[in-house]
Short mmCIF file of C-alpha atoms in Angstrom, two decimals:
data_model
loop_
_atom_site.label_atom_id
_atom_site.label_comp_id
_atom_site.label_asym_id
_atom_site.label_seq_id
_atom_site.Cartn_x
_atom_site.Cartn_y
_atom_site.Cartn_z
CA MET A 270 7.83 33.60 -43.74
CA PRO A 271 5.10 32.76 -46.66
CA LEU A 272 5.81 30.93 -49.77
CA ASP A 273 4.49 32.44 -53.28
CA VAL A 274 3.47 29.37 -55.74
CA ASN A 275 2.13 30.41 -58.87
CA GLY A 276 0.72 33.74 -57.41
CA THR A 277 -0.60 32.23 -54.56
CA THR A 278 0.78 32.14 -51.30
CA TYR A 279 0.60 29.99 -48.27
CA GLU A 280 1.47 30.49 -44.66
CA THR A 281 4.76 28.63 -43.18
CA ASP A 282 6.77 28.76 -39.69
CA GLU A 283 9.92 30.09 -39.24
CA GLU A 284 11.20 27.11 -40.11
CA GLY A 285 9.86 27.05 -43.63
CA TYR A 286 7.31 23.96 -42.99
CA LEU A 287 3.72 24.89 -44.03
CA ALA A 288 1.12 25.99 -41.48
CA ASN A 289 -1.52 24.27 -42.65
CA LEU A 290 -1.39 20.21 -44.04
CA SER A 291 -3.93 20.38 -46.50
CA ASP A 292 -2.03 23.30 -48.63
CA TRP A 293 -0.08 20.95 -50.04
CA ALA A 294 0.30 20.26 -53.60
CA PRO A 295 3.22 18.77 -55.73
CA ASP A 296 3.88 22.32 -57.37
CA VAL A 297 4.13 24.19 -53.48
CA ALA A 298 6.78 20.90 -52.58
CA THR A 299 8.53 21.77 -55.30
CA ALA A 300 8.68 25.22 -54.65
CA LEU A 301 9.51 24.00 -50.63
CA ALA A 302 12.52 22.76 -52.47
CA GLY A 303 13.71 25.10 -54.31
CA SER A 304 13.24 28.11 -51.55
CA ASP A 305 15.96 25.51 -50.53
CA GLY A 306 17.37 25.63 -53.78
CA ALA A 307 16.91 21.69 -53.80
CA GLU A 308 15.52 19.99 -56.91
CA LEU A 309 13.19 17.18 -56.74
CA GLU A 310 13.82 14.38 -58.17
CA ASP A 311 12.21 10.32 -58.65
CA GLY A 312 13.76 9.56 -55.68
CA HIS A 313 13.05 12.24 -53.92
CA TRP A 314 9.26 11.90 -54.77
CA GLU A 315 9.54 8.32 -53.93
CA VAL A 316 10.64 9.27 -50.37
CA ILE A 317 7.84 12.48 -50.16
CA ASN A 318 4.59 9.82 -51.20
CA PHE A 319 6.45 7.99 -49.22
CA LEU A 320 5.37 10.23 -46.33
CA ARG A 321 2.42 11.27 -46.86
CA GLU A 322 0.93 8.01 -47.65
CA TYR A 323 2.10 6.95 -43.84
CA TYR A 324 1.11 10.38 -42.12
CA GLU A 325 -2.88 9.72 -44.23
CA GLU A 326 -3.06 5.73 -42.75
CA TYR A 327 -1.40 6.51 -38.67
CA GLN A 328 -1.48 10.65 -38.40
CA ILE A 329 2.38 10.97 -37.60
CA ALA A 330 5.58 11.78 -39.54
CA PRO A 331 7.96 8.10 -39.44
CA ALA A 332 11.08 9.02 -36.98
CA VAL A 333 14.12 7.95 -39.17
CA ARG A 334 14.50 4.80 -37.71
CA VAL A 335 11.05 3.81 -38.90
CA LEU A 336 11.21 5.75 -42.32
CA THR A 337 14.19 3.75 -43.04
CA LYS A 338 12.94 0.51 -42.22
CA ALA A 339 9.50 0.97 -44.08
CA ILE A 340 12.06 2.65 -47.24
CA GLY A 341 13.75 -0.24 -47.18
CA LYS A 342 10.18 -2.26 -47.24
CA ARG A 343 8.57 -0.97 -50.14
CA LEU A 344 11.54 0.42 -52.09
CA GLY A 345 13.98 -2.31 -51.96
CA LYS A 346 17.53 -2.62 -50.09
CA ASP A 347 19.02 -0.34 -52.02
CA LYS A 348 16.73 2.90 -50.68
CA GLY A 349 16.15 1.27 -47.39
CA ASN A 350 19.13 3.11 -45.55
CA SER A 351 20.52 6.03 -44.26
CA LYS A 352 23.12 6.87 -46.77
CA TYR A 353 20.67 6.58 -49.51
CA LEU A 354 18.46 9.17 -48.01
CA TYR A 355 20.74 11.75 -46.24
CA GLU A 356 22.27 11.68 -49.91
CA LEU A 357 18.26 12.48 -51.52
CA PHE A 358 18.02 14.58 -47.82
CA PRO A 359 21.29 16.31 -47.12
CA TYR A 360 19.46 18.04 -44.45
CA GLY A 361 18.25 14.90 -42.69
CA PRO A 362 15.77 12.47 -44.29
CA ALA A 363 12.98 12.90 -42.06
CA LYS A 364 13.21 16.52 -40.72
CA GLN A 365 13.91 17.61 -44.96
CA ALA A 366 11.35 15.43 -46.23
CA CYS A 367 8.55 16.02 -44.21
CA LYS A 368 8.84 19.80 -45.03
CA TYR A 369 8.39 18.97 -48.90
CA ALA A 370 6.09 16.66 -48.38
CA GLY A 371 4.07 19.63 -46.46
CA LEU A 372 3.61 17.49 -42.59
CA PRO A 373 4.62 18.66 -39.46
CA LYS A 374 8.44 18.06 -37.61
CA PRO A 375 8.25 14.23 -37.23
CA THR A 376 7.81 13.51 -33.37
CA GLY A 377 10.80 13.51 -32.06
CA CYS A 378 13.18 14.96 -34.34
CA VAL A 379 15.39 16.64 -32.54
CA MET B 1130 -38.00 25.89 -12.07
CA PRO B 1131 -35.90 23.18 -13.31
CA THR B 1132 -32.22 22.77 -13.47
CA LEU B 1133 -29.65 21.12 -16.24
CA HIS B 1134 -27.12 19.57 -14.33
CA THR B 1135 -23.28 19.01 -17.09
CA VAL B 1136 -21.16 16.07 -15.86
CA ASN B 1137 -18.25 16.06 -17.88
CA LYS B 1138 -16.10 13.48 -15.93
CA SER B 1139 -16.11 10.01 -16.58
CA ALA B 1140 -18.36 7.68 -13.48
CA PHE B 1141 -15.82 5.17 -13.26
CA GLU B 1142 -13.86 7.88 -12.65
CA ARG B 1143 -14.82 10.61 -10.32
CA ASN B 1144 -17.69 10.85 -8.27
CA SER B 1145 -19.33 13.57 -9.96
CA LEU B 1146 -22.52 11.96 -11.78
CA GLU B 1147 -23.05 10.45 -8.03
CA SER B 1148 -23.42 13.12 -6.31
CA CYS B 1149 -24.82 15.08 -9.02
CA LEU B 1150 -27.66 12.53 -9.09
CA SER B 1151 -28.05 12.51 -5.66
CA VAL B 1152 -29.40 15.76 -5.38
CA CYS B 1153 -31.01 16.42 -8.63
CA LYS B 1154 -34.37 17.22 -8.28
CA THR B 1155 -36.99 14.45 -10.11
CA ASP B 1156 -37.71 17.50 -12.69
CA ALA B 1157 -33.95 17.77 -13.93
CA SER B 1158 -32.45 17.51 -16.72
CA VAL B 1159 -28.50 15.54 -16.74
CA LEU B 1160 -26.22 16.06 -19.60
CA LEU B 1161 -23.38 13.97 -20.39
CA PHE B 1162 -20.42 15.31 -22.34
CA GLU B 1163 -16.28 15.09 -22.73
CA ASP B 1164 -14.85 12.22 -21.10
CA ALA B 1165 -18.38 11.73 -18.75
CA VAL B 1166 -20.30 10.14 -22.26
CA VAL B 1167 -18.50 6.95 -21.42
CA SER B 1168 -20.97 7.04 -18.05
CA GLY B 1169 -23.57 6.42 -20.69
CA LEU B 1170 -22.87 2.89 -22.09
CA GLN B 1171 -24.88 -0.40 -21.17
CA ASN B 1172 -24.09 -2.96 -18.57
CA THR B 1173 -21.30 -0.92 -17.15
CA THR B 1174 -21.33 -0.75 -13.14
CA VAL B 1175 -22.24 2.47 -13.31
CA SER B 1176 -26.00 1.52 -15.25
CA ASN B 1177 -27.73 1.08 -12.40
CA GLN B 1178 -27.47 4.85 -10.95
CA ILE B 1179 -28.74 5.97 -14.38
CA THR B 1180 -31.51 3.20 -14.72
CA GLN B 1181 -32.67 4.55 -11.26
CA ALA B 1182 -32.25 8.20 -11.90
CA ALA B 1183 -34.19 7.78 -15.02
CA GLY B 1184 -36.89 5.95 -13.22
CA SER B 1185 -36.97 8.87 -10.38
CA GLY B 1186 -38.28 11.73 -13.52
CA ILE B 1187 -34.59 12.59 -14.20
CA LYS B 1188 -34.35 13.16 -18.38
CA LEU B 1189 -30.97 12.11 -19.17
CA TYR B 1190 -28.74 13.73 -22.37
CA ALA B 1191 -25.44 12.32 -23.60
CA LEU B 1192 -23.51 14.43 -26.47
CA SER B 1193 -23.30 13.00 -29.91
CA GLU B 1194 -20.30 14.80 -30.55
CA ASP B 1195 -18.10 13.47 -27.78
CA LEU B 1196 -19.95 9.53 -28.22
CA LYS B 1197 -18.66 9.77 -31.61
CA ALA B 1198 -14.70 11.08 -30.85
CA ARG B 1199 -14.60 7.91 -28.35
CA GLY B 1200 -15.83 5.81 -31.04
CA LEU B 1201 -18.98 4.74 -29.09
CA SER B 1202 -22.01 4.12 -31.69
CA GLU B 1203 -25.49 4.71 -30.96
CA GLU B 1204 -26.60 1.69 -30.05
CA ARG B 1205 -24.14 1.34 -26.89
CA VAL B 1206 -26.01 3.88 -25.23
CA MET B 1207 -28.34 3.24 -22.73
CA PRO B 1208 -31.91 3.07 -23.96
CA GLU B 1209 -32.55 5.63 -20.64
CA ILE B 1210 -30.31 8.50 -22.09
CA THR B 1211 -31.61 10.36 -25.41
CA LEU B 1212 -28.59 12.24 -27.80
CA VAL B 1213 -28.49 15.56 -27.79
CA ASP B 1214 -25.73 17.25 -30.54
CA TYR B 1215 -24.29 21.11 -29.55
CA PRO B 1216 -27.54 22.76 -31.06
CA GLY B 1217 -29.79 20.37 -28.77
CA PHE B 1218 -26.86 21.17 -25.61
CA VAL B 1219 -27.52 24.68 -26.56
CA LYS B 1220 -31.28 24.33 -26.20
CA LEU B 1221 -31.43 22.71 -22.86
CA THR B 1222 -29.43 25.62 -21.17
CA VAL B 1223 -32.40 27.80 -22.83
CA GLU B 1224 -34.45 25.68 -21.49
CA ASN B 1225 -33.73 25.50 -18.19
CA ASP B 1226 -33.31 27.94 -15.45
CA ARG B 1227 -30.08 27.56 -14.66
CA VAL B 1228 -26.93 25.20 -15.15
CA GLN B 1229 -25.50 23.64 -12.79
CA ASN B 1230 -21.40 22.00 -14.38
CA TRP B 1231 -20.39 19.08 -12.34
CA LEU B 1232 -16.44 20.07 -12.36
CA MET C 602 22.36 -5.26 -24.03
CA SER C 603 22.66 -4.14 -20.06
CA ASN C 604 22.11 -0.71 -20.29
CA THR C 605 18.56 -1.56 -21.36
CA LYS C 606 16.06 -1.04 -18.72
CA THR C 607 11.88 -2.06 -18.70
CA PHE C 608 9.56 1.43 -19.41
CA VAL C 609 6.15 0.81 -17.97
CA TYR C 610 3.77 3.24 -18.79
CA ILE C 611 0.40 2.76 -17.62
CA ASN C 612 -2.48 4.72 -19.40
CA ARG C 613 -5.98 5.39 -17.18
CA LYS C 614 -8.01 8.19 -19.07
CA ALA C 615 -10.19 8.39 -21.55
CA PRO C 616 -9.03 10.16 -24.90
CA TYR C 617 -9.69 13.51 -25.70
CA GLY C 618 -11.32 14.63 -22.37
CA THR C 619 -7.63 15.04 -21.01
CA VAL C 620 -4.57 15.10 -22.84
CA TYR C 621 -3.19 12.49 -20.46
CA ALA C 622 -3.61 9.48 -23.92
CA LEU C 623 -1.81 12.35 -25.91
CA GLU C 624 0.83 13.20 -24.04
CA SER C 625 1.85 9.56 -23.54
CA LEU C 626 1.36 8.14 -26.96
CA GLU C 627 3.60 11.33 -27.84
CA VAL C 628 6.70 10.23 -24.93
CA VAL C 629 5.78 6.57 -25.93
CA LEU C 630 7.07 7.45 -29.28
CA ILE C 631 10.00 9.67 -28.35
CA GLY C 632 11.32 7.34 -25.75
CA ALA C 633 10.99 4.61 -28.71
CA ALA C 634 14.36 6.66 -29.94
CA PHE C 635 16.86 4.72 -27.07
CA GLU C 636 15.35 1.18 -27.82
CA GLN C 637 14.58 0.10 -24.61
CA ASN C 638 11.81 -2.77 -23.25
CA VAL C 639 8.52 -1.03 -23.25
CA LYS C 640 5.25 -2.25 -22.04
CA LEU C 641 2.15 -0.33 -22.52
CA ILE C 642 -0.49 -1.12 -19.48
CA PHE C 643 -4.41 -0.12 -20.87
CA MET C 644 -6.81 0.09 -17.89
CA ASP C 645 -9.00 1.68 -15.79
CA ASP C 646 -10.73 4.54 -18.30
CA GLY C 647 -7.97 4.26 -20.54
CA VAL C 648 -9.26 1.10 -22.74
CA PHE C 649 -11.16 3.84 -24.35
CA GLN C 650 -8.20 5.11 -25.74
CA LEU C 651 -7.82 2.24 -28.56
CA THR C 652 -11.64 1.86 -28.85
CA ARG C 653 -12.15 0.55 -32.88
CA GLY C 654 -13.98 3.92 -35.36
CA GLN C 655 -12.92 7.24 -33.11
CA ASP C 656 -14.36 10.25 -35.32
CA PRO C 657 -13.19 13.32 -32.84
CA GLU C 658 -13.46 16.12 -35.79
CA GLY C 659 -17.20 16.59 -34.53
CA ILE C 660 -14.95 18.08 -31.62
CA GLY C 661 -12.48 19.93 -33.35
CA MET C 662 -9.63 17.74 -32.01
CA LYS C 663 -7.26 15.10 -34.32
CA ASN C 664 -8.12 11.41 -34.50
CA PHE C 665 -4.64 10.00 -32.50
CA SER C 666 -6.02 6.83 -32.29
CA LYS C 667 -4.31 6.33 -36.26
CA THR C 668 -1.49 6.77 -34.35
CA TYR C 669 -1.78 3.64 -32.40
CA ALA C 670 -1.45 1.07 -34.89
CA ALA C 671 2.00 2.92 -36.10
CA LEU C 672 3.61 1.52 -33.07
CA GLY C 673 4.40 -1.85 -33.98
CA ASP C 674 6.62 0.07 -36.55
CA TYR C 675 8.38 1.43 -33.54
CA ASP C 676 9.11 -1.99 -32.15
CA ILE C 677 6.67 -1.36 -29.11
CA ASN C 678 4.88 -4.82 -29.18
CA GLN C 679 3.95 -5.64 -25.46
CA ILE C 680 -0.12 -3.83 -25.42
CA TYR C 681 -1.52 -5.49 -22.09
CA ILE C 682 -4.94 -4.65 -21.56
CA ASP C 683 -6.99 -5.25 -17.79
CA GLN C 684 -9.91 -7.50 -18.85
CA GLN C 685 -11.92 -6.75 -14.93
CA SER C 686 -11.53 -2.87 -16.63
CA LEU C 687 -13.47 -4.30 -20.51
CA ASP C 688 -16.11 -6.04 -18.57
CA ASP C 689 -17.12 -2.95 -16.02
CA ARG C 690 -17.17 -0.89 -19.09
CA GLY C 691 -19.54 -2.86 -21.05
CA LEU C 692 -16.60 -3.44 -23.26
CA THR C 693 -15.26 -6.89 -25.54
CA ILE C 694 -11.72 -7.08 -26.82
CA ASP C 695 -14.25 -6.84 -29.89
CA ASP C 696 -14.46 -3.00 -29.71
CA LEU C 697 -10.82 -1.99 -29.60
CA GLN C 698 -8.66 -1.96 -32.76
CA ALA C 699 -6.19 -4.85 -33.57
CA LEU C 700 -2.51 -3.83 -32.84
CA VAL C 701 0.29 -6.33 -34.94
CA TYR C 702 3.92 -6.02 -35.54
CA GLU C 703 6.10 -7.36 -37.72
CA ASP C 704 8.46 -10.65 -36.02
CA GLU C 705 11.86 -9.77 -37.75
CA ASP C 706 12.73 -12.95 -35.48
CA ASP C 707 10.49 -14.94 -37.51
CA ASP C 708 10.58 -14.46 -40.65
CA TRP C 709 8.44 -10.69 -40.33
CA ASN C 710 5.65 -12.93 -39.63
CA GLU C 711 2.72 -10.27 -38.57
CA LYS C 712 1.47 -10.78 -34.72
CA SER C 713 -0.84 -9.30 -32.05
CA SER C 714 0.19 -6.96 -29.81
CA ILE C 715 -2.36 -7.23 -27.82
CA HIS C 716 -2.11 -9.07 -24.80
CA LEU C 717 -5.06 -9.36 -22.42
CA VAL C 718 -4.62 -10.00 -18.64
CA ASN C 719 -6.04 -10.27 -15.12
CA ARG C 720 -4.72 -8.17 -12.06
CA GLU C 721 -2.49 -10.71 -10.97
CA GLN C 722 -0.36 -10.06 -14.24
CA LEU C 723 -1.04 -6.68 -14.05
CA SER C 724 0.81 -6.68 -11.13
CA ASP C 725 3.55 -8.73 -12.14
CA ILE C 726 3.92 -6.23 -15.30
CA ILE C 727 4.34 -3.68 -12.77
CA GLU C 728 7.00 -5.42 -10.83
CA SER C 729 8.76 -6.00 -14.29
CA ALA C 730 9.98 -2.17 -14.70
CA ASP C 731 12.65 -0.42 -13.45
CA VAL C 732 11.01 2.41 -15.19
CA LEU C 733 7.10 3.65 -14.54
CA LEU C 734 5.07 6.00 -15.98
CA ASN C 735 1.29 7.23 -15.55
CA PHE C 736 -0.49 8.47 -17.66
#
């Protein structure tokens, strides 16, 4: 299902993940969230930006366990726990946040 | 009527380079590509085979893109081996009368 | 925990020419979710998987060598490199990327995951395995 953002059409897979990593931009993230009925706030952006940096460095999207630990280290213990991350991303922090970050689904994500 | 021989498997793992060199004419060219580029490194257990082949007149080449992919810099490759890029690979196939792929 | 088993992955192929290296890495990352005792051996042409400065853009492949640096995050920190395989290929340990982990039991100090071993030590590592996976 193609995603339309300000007149530009982006290719996505059957689950709504961006087909091309390089298509990502903040307004694309906003549109991806919008198609799930979600609105992105500061807390979401912190995680999305973290994921993009992680991917750039390691070429993978981290597993939830790794994401949770790393967020805790980067943004503090109050954010490095699954309760907080699931509140932000109720469909699963790794799955949903990766989608808005324009990354492929995390390796080993079921 | 020279022949281009191509080898794509590591000489540390398969005997394709050894077989190739044992039947090569002295006017032949041998191109190492894909995993075979690792066979062209200096100071290895297969360096002797390469030195001997070069000494007999065989021209040896390695594909630079495959070396780069594996983090192996030009200085690590034996001086007997000439680096070529993809267009150079094509040129070699054109300059020779046939291509023997040692799969 | 009595349910913990020792998994030893033996990596013996150069990267990119075949899919073994990438497949192994993916299985290791997926398997990490089960929190088992994991050891990785790199021997024979497998040592080429860890060379520094890989750049496979020219052959149209993804640079998955960057992913090895994430192994520490996945609590995979027992990585064994066969010295003989390096010697045979004109390589030294400095040609390989450094892999580290943060030790939870030691104030999160950064430590090296890499251990240079000989064949006798390798045979002991293989003997320590409950499960052996070959790539």
